[in-house]
CSV table of C-alpha atoms and ligand atoms in Angstrom, one decimal:
chain,number,residue,atom,x,y,z
A,816,MET,CA,-86.0,-67.4,-21.8
A,817,LYS,CA,-87.5,-65.7,-18.6
A,818,TYR,CA,-85.3,-63.9,-15.9
A,819,ILE,CA,-85.2,-63.5,-12.3
A,820,SER,CA,-83.4,-61.4,-9.8
A,821,THR,CA,-80.5,-63.1,-7.6
A,822,ARG,CA,-82.3,-61.4,-4.6
A,823,GLY,CA,-85.4,-63.7,-5.0
A,824,ALA,CA,-88.1,-61.6,-6.0
A,825,PRO,CA,-91.0,-63.6,-7.4
A,826,ALA,CA,-91.6,-62.0,-10.6
A,827,GLN,CA,-90.2,-63.6,-13.8
A,828,LYS,CA,-89.2,-60.9,-16.6
A,829,GLU,CA,-88.8,-60.9,-20.4
A,830,PHE,CA,-85.4,-60.3,-21.8
A,831,THR,CA,-86.8,-56.8,-23.0
A,832,ASP,CA,-87.8,-55.9,-19.7
A,833,VAL,CA,-84.6,-56.6,-18.2
A,834,LEU,CA,-82.9,-54.6,-20.9
A,835,LEU,CA,-84.6,-51.5,-20.1
A,836,GLU,CA,-84.7,-52.1,-16.3
A,837,GLY,CA,-81.0,-52.6,-15.7
A,838,LEU,CA,-81.2,-53.7,-12.0
A,839,ALA,CA,-84.3,-55.5,-10.4
A,840,PRO,CA,-86.3,-53.4,-8.2
A,841,ASP,CA,-85.4,-55.7,-5.2
A,842,GLY,CA,-81.7,-54.3,-5.7
A,843,GLY,CA,-80.8,-57.8,-7.4
A,844,LEU,CA,-79.2,-58.6,-10.7
A,845,TYR,CA,-81.1,-60.3,-13.5
A,846,VAL,CA,-80.1,-64.0,-14.4
A,847,PRO,CA,-81.5,-66.2,-16.7
A,848,VAL,CA,-84.2,-68.8,-15.0
A,849,ASN,CA,-81.8,-71.5,-16.4
A,850,PHE,CA,-78.9,-71.9,-18.8
A,851,PRO,CA,-79.7,-73.3,-22.1
A,852,LYS,CA,-77.1,-75.9,-23.3
A,853,ILE,CA,-75.4,-76.3,-26.8
A,854,ASP,CA,-73.9,-79.5,-27.7
A,855,ALA,CA,-71.0,-80.5,-29.9
A,856,GLY,CA,-73.4,-80.5,-33.3
A,857,PHE,CA,-74.2,-77.1,-32.6
A,858,LEU,CA,-70.6,-75.6,-32.3
A,859,ASN,CA,-69.7,-77.6,-35.2
A,860,ASP,CA,-72.5,-76.2,-37.4
A,861,MET,CA,-71.2,-72.8,-36.3
A,862,GLN,CA,-67.8,-73.4,-37.6
A,863,GLY,CA,-66.6,-70.8,-40.0
A,864,LYS,CA,-69.7,-68.5,-39.8
A,865,PRO,CA,-69.2,-64.9,-39.6
A,866,TYR,CA,-69.3,-63.0,-36.1
A,867,TYR,CA,-73.0,-61.6,-36.5
A,868,ASP,CA,-74.2,-65.3,-37.3
A,869,VAL,CA,-72.2,-66.8,-34.3
A,870,ALA,CA,-74.0,-63.9,-32.2
A,871,PHE,CA,-77.1,-64.7,-33.5
A,872,HIS,CA,-77.2,-68.4,-32.5
A,873,ILE,CA,-76.2,-67.3,-29.0
A,874,ILE,CA,-78.0,-64.3,-28.0
A,875,ARG,CA,-81.1,-65.8,-29.8
A,876,LEU,CA,-81.1,-68.5,-26.7
A,877,PHE,CA,-81.4,-65.8,-24.4
A,878,ALA,CA,-83.5,-62.8,-26.4
A,879,THR,CA,-86.7,-64.7,-27.8
A,880,PRO,CA,-89.3,-64.8,-28.0
A,881,SER,CA,-89.2,-61.1,-26.5
A,882,ILE,CA,-87.2,-60.0,-29.6
A,883,PRO,CA,-88.4,-62.1,-32.6
A,884,GLU,CA,-85.8,-63.9,-34.3
A,885,SER,CA,-85.9,-62.0,-37.9
A,886,ASP,CA,-85.5,-58.6,-36.0
A,887,LEU,CA,-82.9,-60.2,-33.7
A,888,GLN,CA,-80.8,-61.3,-36.9
A,889,ASP,CA,-81.5,-57.9,-38.6
A,890,ILE,CA,-80.1,-56.1,-35.6
A,891,LEU,CA,-77.0,-58.2,-35.2
A,892,LYS,CA,-75.9,-58.0,-38.8
A,893,LYS,CA,-76.5,-54.0,-38.8
A,894,ILE,CA,-74.0,-53.9,-35.9
A,895,TYR,CA,-71.3,-56.6,-36.4
A,896,THR,CA,-71.1,-56.8,-40.4
A,897,ARG,CA,-68.0,-54.8,-41.6
A,898,ASN,CA,-68.8,-51.3,-41.2
A,899,GLU,CA,-66.4,-47.8,-40.9
A,900,ASP,CA,-68.8,-46.4,-38.5
A,901,ARG,CA,-68.6,-49.5,-36.0
A,902,PHE,CA,-66.2,-52.2,-36.4
A,903,PRO,CA,-64.3,-51.3,-39.6
A,904,LYS,CA,-61.9,-54.7,-39.5
A,905,ASP,CA,-62.7,-57.6,-41.1
A,906,GLU,CA,-63.4,-59.5,-38.0
A,907,VAL,CA,-65.1,-57.9,-35.1
A,908,THR,CA,-62.9,-59.5,-32.6
A,909,PRO,CA,-59.6,-61.0,-34.6
A,910,LEU,CA,-57.6,-63.5,-32.9
A,911,VAL,CA,-53.8,-62.9,-32.9
A,912,ASN,CA,-51.6,-65.6,-32.5
A,913,LEU,CA,-48.1,-64.9,-30.3
A,914,SER,CA,-46.9,-68.2,-29.9
A,915,ASP,CA,-47.7,-71.8,-29.7
A,916,GLY,CA,-50.9,-72.0,-28.0
A,917,PHE,CA,-51.2,-68.6,-26.8
A,918,HIS,CA,-53.2,-66.1,-28.3
A,919,ILE,CA,-54.8,-62.5,-27.9
A,920,LEU,CA,-58.3,-61.7,-28.5
A,921,GLU,CA,-58.6,-58.2,-30.0
A,922,LEU,CA,-61.6,-56.6,-28.5
A,923,PHE,CA,-60.7,-52.9,-29.4
A,924,HIS,CA,-61.6,-52.4,-32.9
A,925,GLY,CA,-64.9,-50.2,-32.0
A,926,PRO,CA,-65.4,-46.6,-32.2
A,927,THR,CA,-63.9,-46.0,-28.9
A,928,LEU,CA,-61.1,-48.3,-29.1
A,929,ALA,CA,-62.1,-50.5,-25.9
A,930,PHE,CA,-63.9,-53.8,-25.5
A,931,LYS,CA,-67.0,-52.2,-24.1
A,932,ASP,CA,-67.7,-51.0,-27.8
A,933,VAL,CA,-68.9,-54.6,-28.5
A,934,ALA,CA,-71.6,-54.6,-26.2
A,935,LEU,CA,-72.7,-51.0,-26.1
A,936,GLN,CA,-73.1,-51.0,-30.2
A,937,LEU,CA,-75.6,-53.4,-29.6
A,938,LEU,CA,-77.1,-52.0,-26.5
A,939,GLY,CA,-78.0,-48.8,-28.2
A,940,GLU,CA,-79.4,-50.6,-31.2
A,941,LEU,CA,-81.7,-52.8,-28.9
A,942,PHE,CA,-83.1,-49.9,-26.8
A,943,ASP,CA,-84.2,-48.1,-29.7
A,944,TYR,CA,-85.6,-51.1,-31.3
A,945,ILE,CA,-87.7,-51.6,-28.0
A,946,LEU,CA,-88.6,-48.0,-27.6
A,947,LYS,CA,-89.8,-47.6,-31.1
A,948,LYS,CA,-92.4,-50.8,-30.5
A,949,ARG,CA,-93.3,-49.3,-27.4
A,950,ASN,CA,-93.7,-45.8,-28.6
A,951,GLU,CA,-91.8,-44.8,-25.6
A,952,LYS,CA,-88.9,-42.4,-25.3
A,953,ILE,CA,-85.9,-42.4,-22.7
A,954,THR,CA,-83.0,-40.4,-21.0
A,955,ILE,CA,-80.0,-41.8,-20.3
A,956,ILE,CA,-77.8,-40.2,-17.4
A,957,GLY,CA,-74.5,-41.5,-16.5
A,958,ALA,CA,-71.0,-40.3,-14.7
A,959,THR,CA,-67.7,-41.4,-16.0
A,960,SER,CA,-64.5,-40.8,-15.4
A,961,GLY,CA,-63.1,-41.4,-19.1
A,962,ASP,CA,-63.9,-44.7,-20.7
A,963,THR,CA,-67.5,-46.0,-20.3
A,964,GLY,CA,-68.8,-42.6,-21.3
A,965,SER,CA,-67.6,-42.4,-24.7
A,966,ALA,CA,-68.5,-46.0,-25.4
A,967,ALA,CA,-72.1,-45.2,-24.5
A,968,ILE,CA,-72.3,-42.2,-26.0
A,969,GLU,CA,-71.3,-44.0,-29.3
A,970,GLY,CA,-73.6,-46.8,-28.6
A,971,VAL,CA,-76.7,-44.3,-28.5
A,972,LYS,CA,-75.7,-41.6,-30.7
A,973,HIS,CA,-77.8,-43.4,-33.5
A,974,CYS,CA,-80.7,-43.7,-31.4
A,975,ASP,CA,-84.1,-41.8,-32.3
A,976,ASN,CA,-85.7,-42.4,-28.9
A,977,ALA,CA,-83.0,-42.0,-26.4
A,978,ARG,CA,-81.3,-39.1,-25.5
A,979,ILE,CA,-78.0,-39.5,-23.4
A,980,PHE,CA,-76.3,-36.9,-20.9
A,981,ILE,CA,-72.7,-38.0,-19.7
A,982,LEU,CA,-71.7,-35.8,-16.7
A,983,HIS,CA,-67.6,-36.3,-16.7
A,984,PRO,CA,-65.2,-34.3,-14.2
A,985,HIS,CA,-64.4,-31.0,-15.9
A,986,ASN,CA,-60.1,-30.9,-16.5
A,987,ARG,CA,-59.7,-34.1,-15.1
A,988,THR,CA,-59.8,-36.7,-17.7
A,989,SER,CA,-57.3,-37.2,-20.4
A,990,GLN,CA,-57.7,-35.0,-23.6
A,991,VAL,CA,-58.2,-38.0,-25.8
A,992,GLN,CA,-60.8,-39.4,-23.5
A,993,ARG,CA,-62.8,-35.6,-23.2
A,994,ARG,CA,-62.5,-35.4,-27.2
A,995,GLN,CA,-63.7,-39.0,-27.6
A,996,MET,CA,-67.0,-38.1,-25.8
A,997,THR,CA,-67.3,-33.9,-26.6
A,998,THR,CA,-66.8,-34.5,-30.6
A,999,VAL,CA,-69.7,-36.5,-31.0
A,1000,LEU,CA,-72.2,-33.9,-32.2
A,1001,ALA,CA,-75.3,-35.7,-32.8
A,1002,ASP,CA,-78.6,-34.0,-31.8
A,1003,ASN,CA,-79.2,-36.5,-28.8
A,1004,VAL,CA,-76.0,-36.1,-27.2
A,1005,TYR,CA,-75.1,-33.9,-24.2
A,1006,ASN,CA,-71.6,-34.0,-22.5
A,1007,ILE,CA,-71.8,-31.8,-19.2
A,1008,ALA,CA,-68.2,-31.3,-17.5
A,1009,ILE,CA,-69.0,-30.7,-14.0
A,1010,GLU,CA,-66.8,-28.5,-11.7
A,1011,GLY,CA,-65.6,-31.4,-9.5
A,1012,SER,CA,-64.3,-35.0,-9.1
A,1013,PHE,CA,-65.6,-38.1,-10.6
A,1014,ASP,CA,-67.3,-38.7,-7.0
A,1015,ASP,CA,-69.3,-35.9,-7.5
A,1016,CYS,CA,-70.5,-36.8,-10.9
A,1017,GLN,CA,-71.9,-39.9,-9.4
A,1018,ASN,CA,-73.2,-38.2,-6.6
A,1019,ILE,CA,-75.2,-35.6,-8.8
A,1020,VAL,CA,-76.3,-38.9,-10.9
A,1021,LYS,CA,-77.6,-40.7,-8.1
A,1022,LYS,CA,-79.4,-37.5,-6.5
A,1023,LEU,CA,-81.0,-37.3,-9.9
A,1024,PHE,CA,-82.4,-40.8,-10.0
A,1025,GLY,CA,-83.6,-40.4,-6.4
A,1026,HIS,CA,-85.9,-37.8,-7.5
A,1027,ASN,CA,-89.0,-39.7,-8.2
A,1028,ASP,CA,-91.0,-37.0,-10.4
A,1029,PHE,CA,-88.1,-36.4,-12.3
A,1030,ARG,CA,-87.2,-39.8,-12.8
A,1031,GLU,CA,-90.4,-40.6,-13.9
A,1032,LYS,CA,-91.1,-37.7,-16.3
A,1033,HIS,CA,-88.1,-38.2,-18.2
A,1034,ASN,CA,-88.2,-42.1,-18.1
A,1035,LEU,CA,-84.3,-42.0,-16.7
A,1036,SER,CA,-82.3,-45.0,-17.3
A,1037,ALA,CA,-78.7,-45.9,-17.4
A,1038,VAL,CA,-76.4,-48.3,-19.0
A,1039,ASN,CA,-74.2,-49.4,-16.3
A,1040,SER,CA,-72.1,-52.6,-16.5
A,1041,ILE,CA,-74.8,-54.6,-14.5
A,1042,ASN,CA,-77.2,-54.6,-17.8
A,1043,TRP,CA,-77.5,-58.3,-18.8
A,1044,ALA,CA,-77.7,-57.5,-22.4
A,1045,ARG,CA,-74.2,-56.4,-22.0
A,1046,ILE,CA,-73.3,-59.6,-20.5
A,1047,ILE,CA,-74.7,-61.8,-23.0
A,1048,ALA,CA,-73.4,-59.5,-26.1
A,1049,GLN,CA,-69.8,-60.4,-24.6
A,1050,THR,CA,-70.3,-64.1,-24.4
A,1051,VAL,CA,-70.4,-64.0,-28.1
A,1052,TYR,CA,-66.7,-63.4,-28.3
A,1053,TYR,CA,-65.7,-66.5,-26.2
A,1054,VAL,CA,-67.4,-68.6,-28.3
A,1055,TYR,CA,-66.0,-67.1,-31.5
A,1056,ALA,CA,-62.7,-67.4,-30.1
A,1057,TYR,CA,-63.2,-71.1,-29.2
A,1058,LEU,CA,-64.7,-71.9,-32.9
A,1059,LYS,CA,-61.3,-70.6,-34.1
A,1060,ILE,CA,-59.2,-72.6,-32.0
A,1061,GLY,CA,-61.4,-75.6,-32.4
A,1062,LYS,CA,-60.4,-77.5,-29.0
A,1063,PRO,CA,-60.6,-77.0,-25.0
A,1064,LEU,CA,-58.9,-73.7,-24.0
A,1065,ASN,CA,-58.4,-71.3,-21.2
A,1066,PHE,CA,-59.2,-67.3,-21.2
A,1067,ALA,CA,-57.3,-65.0,-19.2
A,1068,VAL,CA,-59.1,-61.8,-18.6
A,1069,PRO,CA,-58.4,-58.6,-16.9
A,1070,THR,CA,-61.2,-57.9,-14.6
A,1071,GLY,CA,-62.8,-55.1,-13.0
A,1072,ASN,CA,-66.3,-55.3,-12.4
A,1073,PHE,CA,-66.5,-59.0,-13.2
A,1074,GLY,CA,-68.9,-58.4,-16.2
A,1075,ASN,CA,-66.2,-59.5,-18.7
A,1076,VAL,CA,-65.2,-63.1,-17.1
A,1077,TYR,CA,-68.8,-63.4,-16.3
A,1078,ALA,CA,-69.6,-63.4,-19.8
A,1079,ALA,CA,-66.8,-66.0,-20.3
A,1080,TYR,CA,-68.4,-68.1,-17.5
A,1081,ILE,CA,-71.8,-68.0,-19.4
A,1082,ALA,CA,-70.3,-69.4,-22.5
A,1083,ARG,CA,-68.8,-72.2,-20.1
A,1084,GLN,CA,-72.1,-72.8,-18.6
A,1085,ILE,CA,-73.9,-73.5,-21.9
A,1086,GLY,CA,-71.4,-75.8,-22.9
A,1087,VAL,CA,-68.5,-74.3,-25.0
A,1088,PRO,CA,-65.4,-76.5,-23.9
A,1089,ILE,CA,-63.5,-73.8,-21.5
A,1090,ASN,CA,-61.2,-75.4,-18.9
A,1091,ASP,CA,-59.8,-72.5,-16.9
A,1092,LEU,CA,-61.0,-68.8,-16.2
A,1093,VAL,CA,-58.0,-66.9,-15.5
A,1094,ILE,CA,-58.5,-63.5,-13.6
A,1095,GLY,CA,-56.1,-60.7,-13.6
A,1096,SER,CA,-56.5,-57.8,-10.9
A,1097,ASN,CA,-54.4,-55.0,-10.6
A,1098,ARG,CA,-53.3,-53.5,-7.1
A,1099,ASN,CA,-56.9,-53.2,-6.6
A,1100,ASP,CA,-57.0,-57.0,-5.9
A,1101,ILE,CA,-60.3,-57.5,-3.9
A,1102,LEU,CA,-61.3,-60.5,-6.6
A,1103,THR,CA,-57.8,-62.2,-6.4
A,1104,ARG,CA,-58.1,-62.0,-2.7
A,1105,PHE,CA,-61.6,-63.4,-2.7
A,1106,PHE,CA,-60.9,-66.2,-5.1
A,1107,LYS,CA,-57.2,-67.4,-3.2
A,1108,THR,CA,-59.0,-67.1,0.4
A,1109,GLY,CA,-62.9,-67.1,-0.1
A,1110,ILE,CA,-62.6,-63.8,1.9
A,1111,MET,CA,-64.2,-60.8,0.4
A,1112,THR,CA,-62.9,-57.4,2.1
A,1113,VAL,CA,-63.2,-54.0,0.9
A,1114,THR,CA,-60.1,-51.3,0.8
A,1115,ASP,CA,-59.5,-48.2,-0.4
A,1116,VAL,CA,-59.4,-47.7,-4.1
A,1117,GLU,CA,-55.8,-46.8,-5.2
A,1118,PRO,CA,-54.9,-45.2,-9.0
A,1119,SER,CA,-53.0,-47.6,-10.9
A,1120,LEU,CA,-51.9,-47.6,-14.6
A,1121,SER,CA,-54.8,-49.8,-15.7
A,1122,PRO,CA,-57.7,-47.3,-14.3
A,1123,SER,CA,-60.5,-49.1,-15.9
A,1124,MET,CA,-59.9,-51.5,-13.1
A,1125,ASP,CA,-59.7,-49.3,-10.3
A,1126,ILE,CA,-62.7,-50.7,-8.3
A,1127,GLN,CA,-63.7,-51.3,-4.8
A,1128,ILE,CA,-66.6,-53.9,-5.6
A,1129,SER,CA,-67.0,-56.3,-8.4
A,1130,SER,CA,-70.9,-55.7,-8.9
A,1131,ASN,CA,-71.0,-58.8,-11.4
A,1132,LEU,CA,-69.7,-61.1,-8.9
A,1133,GLU,CA,-73.5,-61.3,-7.1
A,1134,ARG,CA,-74.5,-63.3,-10.6
A,1135,TYR,CA,-71.9,-65.9,-9.8
A,1136,LEU,CA,-72.4,-65.9,-6.1
A,1137,PHE,CA,-75.9,-66.7,-6.7
A,1138,ASP,CA,-74.9,-70.0,-8.8
A,1139,LEU,CA,-72.3,-70.6,-6.3
A,1140,PHE,CA,-75.0,-70.7,-3.7
A,1141,ASP,CA,-76.8,-73.3,-5.8
A,1142,ARG,CA,-79.2,-70.4,-6.4
A,1143,ASP,CA,-80.2,-69.7,-2.9
A,1144,SER,CA,-81.3,-66.2,-2.3
A,1145,ASP,CA,-81.3,-66.2,1.2
A,1146,GLN,CA,-77.7,-67.3,1.5
A,1147,LEU,CA,-76.6,-64.6,-0.8
A,1148,ASN,CA,-78.8,-61.9,0.8
A,1149,ALA,CA,-76.9,-62.8,4.0
A,1150,PHE,CA,-73.4,-62.6,2.4
A,1151,MET,CA,-74.1,-59.1,0.9
A,1152,THR,CA,-75.9,-57.8,4.0
A,1153,ASP,CA,-72.7,-59.0,6.1
A,1154,PHE,CA,-70.5,-57.3,3.3
A,1155,LYS,CA,-72.2,-54.1,3.4
A,1156,LYS,CA,-72.6,-53.8,7.2
A,1157,THR,CA,-68.7,-55.0,7.9
A,1158,GLY,CA,-66.7,-54.5,4.6
A,1159,THR,CA,-66.0,-58.3,4.7
A,1160,ALA,CA,-67.9,-61.4,4.0
A,1161,SER,CA,-66.7,-65.1,3.4
A,1162,ILE,CA,-67.8,-68.4,1.7
A,1163,ASP,CA,-67.3,-71.6,3.3
A,1164,ASN,CA,-64.4,-74.1,2.3
A,1165,GLU,CA,-66.8,-76.3,0.1
A,1166,SER,CA,-67.9,-73.3,-1.9
A,1167,LEU,CA,-64.2,-72.1,-2.3
A,1168,ALA,CA,-63.0,-75.2,-3.9
A,1169,LYS,CA,-65.9,-75.1,-6.4
A,1170,ALA,CA,-65.3,-71.8,-7.3
A,1171,GLN,CA,-61.6,-72.5,-7.5
A,1172,ALA,CA,-62.4,-75.3,-9.8
A,1173,ILE,CA,-63.1,-72.6,-12.4
A,1174,PHE,CA,-61.6,-69.4,-11.7
A,1175,SER,CA,-58.0,-68.9,-10.8
A,1176,ALA,CA,-56.8,-65.3,-9.9
A,1177,TYR,CA,-53.6,-63.3,-10.0
A,1178,ARG,CA,-52.7,-59.9,-9.0
A,1179,CYS,CA,-50.2,-57.7,-11.3
A,1180,ASP,CA,-49.1,-54.3,-9.9
A,1181,ASP,CA,-48.0,-51.5,-11.8
A,1182,ASP,CA,-44.3,-52.7,-11.9
A,1183,MET,CA,-45.3,-55.9,-13.1
A,1184,THR,CA,-47.7,-54.3,-15.7
A,1185,LEU,CA,-45.0,-52.4,-17.2
A,1186,GLU,CA,-42.6,-55.3,-17.2
A,1187,THR,CA,-45.0,-57.4,-19.0
A,1188,ILE,CA,-45.5,-54.6,-22.0
A,1189,ARG,CA,-42.1,-54.6,-22.3
A,1190,THR,CA,-41.5,-58.5,-22.4
A,1191,ILE,CA,-44.3,-59.0,-24.6
A,1192,GLU,CA,-43.1,-56.1,-27.4
A,1193,SER,CA,-39.4,-57.6,-27.1
A,1194,GLN,CA,-40.5,-61.2,-27.5
A,1195,TYR,CA,-43.4,-60.7,-29.8
A,1196,ASN,CA,-43.4,-57.7,-31.2
A,1197,TYR,CA,-47.0,-56.9,-29.7
A,1198,LEU,CA,-47.6,-53.8,-28.0
A,1199,CYS,CA,-50.4,-54.4,-25.1
A,1200,ASP,CA,-52.4,-51.4,-23.5
A,1201,PRO,CA,-51.8,-51.6,-19.4
A,1202,HIS,CA,-55.4,-53.2,-18.9
A,1203,THR,CA,-54.4,-56.1,-21.6
A,1204,ALA,CA,-51.2,-56.5,-19.8
A,1205,VAL,CA,-52.4,-57.3,-16.5
A,1206,GLY,CA,-54.5,-60.2,-18.0
A,1207,VAL,CA,-51.4,-61.4,-20.0
A,1208,SER,CA,-49.6,-61.5,-16.7
A,1209,ALA,CA,-52.1,-63.6,-15.2
A,1210,ALA,CA,-52.2,-65.9,-18.0
A,1211,ILE,CA,-48.1,-66.3,-17.5
A,1212,GLN,CA,-48.4,-66.8,-14.0
A,1213,HIS,CA,-51.1,-69.3,-14.2
A,1214,ARG,CA,-49.2,-71.7,-16.8
A,1215,LYS,CA,-46.2,-71.1,-14.4
A,1216,HIS,CA,-48.2,-71.9,-11.3
A,1217,ARG,CA,-50.0,-75.0,-13.2
A,1218,GLY,CA,-46.6,-76.2,-14.8
A,1219,ASP,CA,-47.9,-77.0,-18.0
A,1220,SER,CA,-49.0,-75.4,-21.0
A,1221,ARG,CA,-51.1,-77.8,-23.0
A,1222,ASP,CA,-54.2,-75.9,-23.2
A,1223,SER,CA,-54.5,-73.1,-25.4
A,1224,MET,CA,-54.5,-69.9,-23.6
A,1225,VAL,CA,-56.4,-66.8,-25.1
A,1226,ALA,CA,-55.6,-63.4,-23.3
A,1227,LEU,CA,-58.2,-60.8,-23.8
A,1228,ALA,CA,-57.0,-57.0,-25.5
A,1229,CYS,CA,-59.4,-54.9,-23.7
A,1230,ALA,CA,-58.3,-51.6,-25.0
A,1231,HIS,CA,-55.8,-50.0,-27.7
A,1232,PRO,CA,-52.5,-49.2,-26.7
A,1233,ALA,CA,-53.0,-45.6,-27.8
A,1234,LYS,CA,-55.5,-44.9,-25.2
A,1235,PHE,CA,-53.1,-45.2,-22.6
A,1236,PRO,CA,-49.6,-43.6,-24.1
A,1237,ASP,CA,-48.3,-42.3,-20.9
A,1238,ALA,CA,-48.4,-45.7,-19.5
A,1239,ILE,CA,-47.1,-47.2,-22.7
A,1240,GLU,CA,-44.0,-44.6,-23.1
A,1241,LYS,CA,-43.0,-45.7,-19.6
A,1242,ALA,CA,-42.4,-48.9,-20.4
A,1243,VAL,CA,-41.3,-49.2,-23.9
A,1244,ASN,CA,-39.9,-45.3,-24.2
A,1245,HIS,CA,-42.0,-44.6,-27.0
A,1246,ARG,CA,-45.6,-43.4,-27.5
A,1247,PRO,CA,-47.8,-45.4,-29.6
A,1248,ASP,CA,-49.1,-44.5,-33.0
A,1249,LEU,CA,-52.8,-43.2,-33.0
A,1250,PRO,CA,-54.9,-45.3,-35.1
A,1251,TYR,CA,-56.5,-43.7,-38.0
A,1252,ARG,CA,-59.8,-43.0,-36.4
A,1253,LEU,CA,-58.4,-40.9,-34.0
A,1254,GLN,CA,-56.0,-39.3,-36.3
A,1255,ASP,CA,-58.2,-36.2,-36.7
A,1256,LEU,CA,-59.3,-36.0,-33.2
A,1257,TYR,CA,-57.6,-32.8,-32.0
A,1258,ASP,CA,-59.0,-31.2,-35.3
A,1259,ARG,CA,-62.9,-31.9,-34.6
A,1260,LYS,CA,-65.5,-29.3,-33.2
A,1261,GLU,CA,-66.0,-29.7,-29.4
A,1262,ARG,CA,-69.4,-29.4,-27.6
A,1263,TYR,CA,-69.8,-29.5,-24.2
A,1264,THR,CA,-71.7,-27.5,-21.3
A,1265,VAL,CA,-69.6,-26.5,-17.8
A,1266,LEU,CA,-71.8,-26.8,-14.9
A,1267,PRO,CA,-71.3,-26.3,-10.8
A,1268,ALA,CA,-71.3,-29.5,-8.9
A,1269,ASP,CA,-75.1,-29.0,-8.1
A,1270,SER,CA,-77.4,-31.5,-9.1
A,1271,GLN,CA,-80.5,-28.9,-9.2
A,1272,ARG,CA,-78.5,-27.0,-11.9
A,1273,VAL,CA,-77.9,-30.5,-14.0
A,1274,ARG,CA,-81.7,-31.0,-13.5
A,1275,GLU,CA,-82.4,-27.6,-15.1
A,1276,PHE,CA,-80.3,-28.0,-17.9
A,1277,ILE,CA,-81.6,-31.7,-18.7
A,1278,GLU,CA,-85.1,-30.0,-18.2
A,1279,ASN,CA,-84.4,-27.2,-20.8
A,1280,ALA,CA,-82.5,-29.3,-23.1
B,2117,LIG,C1,-64.1,-51.8,-18.2
B,2117,LIG,C2,-62.6,-52.3,-18.5
B,2117,LIG,C3,-61.9,-53.5,-18.0
B,2117,LIG,C4,-62.9,-54.3,-16.9
B,2117,LIG,O1,-63.7,-55.0,-17.2
B,2117,LIG,P1,-65.0,-55.8,-16.2
B,2117,LIG,O2,-66.0,-56.3,-17.1
B,2117,LIG,O3,-65.5,-54.3,-15.3
B,2117,LIG,O4,-64.4,-56.6,-15.5
B,2117,LIG,C5,-61.0,-53.9,-18.3
B,2117,LIG,N1,-60.3,-53.2,-19.2
B,2117,LIG,C6,-60.5,-52.1,-19.8
B,2117,LIG,C7,-60.0,-51.6,-21.1
B,2117,LIG,C8,-61.9,-51.6,-19.8
B,2117,LIG,O5,-62.6,-50.5,-20.1
């Protein structure tokens, strides 16, 4: 499979290049030149196969020949076979049945108890595989407000050829969040607590990437949510859920950067019998407004009970827009330029109808989030984290709106409730039990360095590390 940029640069790239580069040089996002198709026979053959094997049959379509099949198979087996260090359950992503035709796909059984582990565990291993082959080393730098940082650290800590530096705002993450990062004592992991805000952390990272000599000398890289390999790793669990249910279904996905639901769209595009993709957004509802009206307008971000979805712009939406515009980069560029200049951009009615034939979007504010956590606990004795609740609420709203519940609905559980104990307590008056993985978190040794919000000091730290 070859890849092109959504912004129209003529070069075609290999999977391994796309993996290491992340963003395309013209500022666009990489997408495959076409979508491979699978058929009913293919799906039939995969019935009952273990997760790593399903992963192999899907990812192979996108990663070969740039990664040879046998190597890919070894890597996937290593990551997605039951393993205390990575995914300790019998299944990587268990499907829980709440009621007739309503299911929860649990994506939170990885090391940091959130769905990002499913992709980042693989990404770290793929990085190391390619870097060793090329005899290269990289330095990964990222800023985090809490969650992505720990998933990236857990993904990279086994790598011999990558170092990772994660900046978090000093004393502004939760204790659990900080300790999930700072108690990883691997030699290639560096946690930096910046005396400032998350924005300060992000600005420092941007400055470091903008420093050409430094960037080249250390082979800087990022593991952000636009990396194509993360998307395709996530497509696997949609296929896996379909195989368990065995008939056409809908997915409800709590959405921030549009990465997770775009992975579902890929599953649909390659031929998995998926009907509706239901998007849930919190009070920061730019996506819901877009899919309802065809107008995308930026607003300020307000903090919510589902912080991993508190975003202003959904970066992966660009990949879907590219398809919506029949892969016309000029039209996409015009849309993006409009949006950047004026903070608003729109699509025509025909395109909107096309988008709405696949995506439905619903908003779920903090009150509704708490209400949903309460209802699902009392009706089904199942505890949802606040992100999961946003998706579940969207699923319920969708069924009401459509007036039928014939299709099976799978709502994605994106984080373990124990990651958000305050919100859970607010909803149901008790705090969730810490899973065994985190039980000794407060006894573990921490290691991190506190630095001022000054990019030069951070650069010196990295130089001397
Ligand atoms: C990242 C994240 C999301 C949002 O996913 P996107 O791929 O950005 O749409 C939702 N819930 C949790 C718990 C997350 O960590």
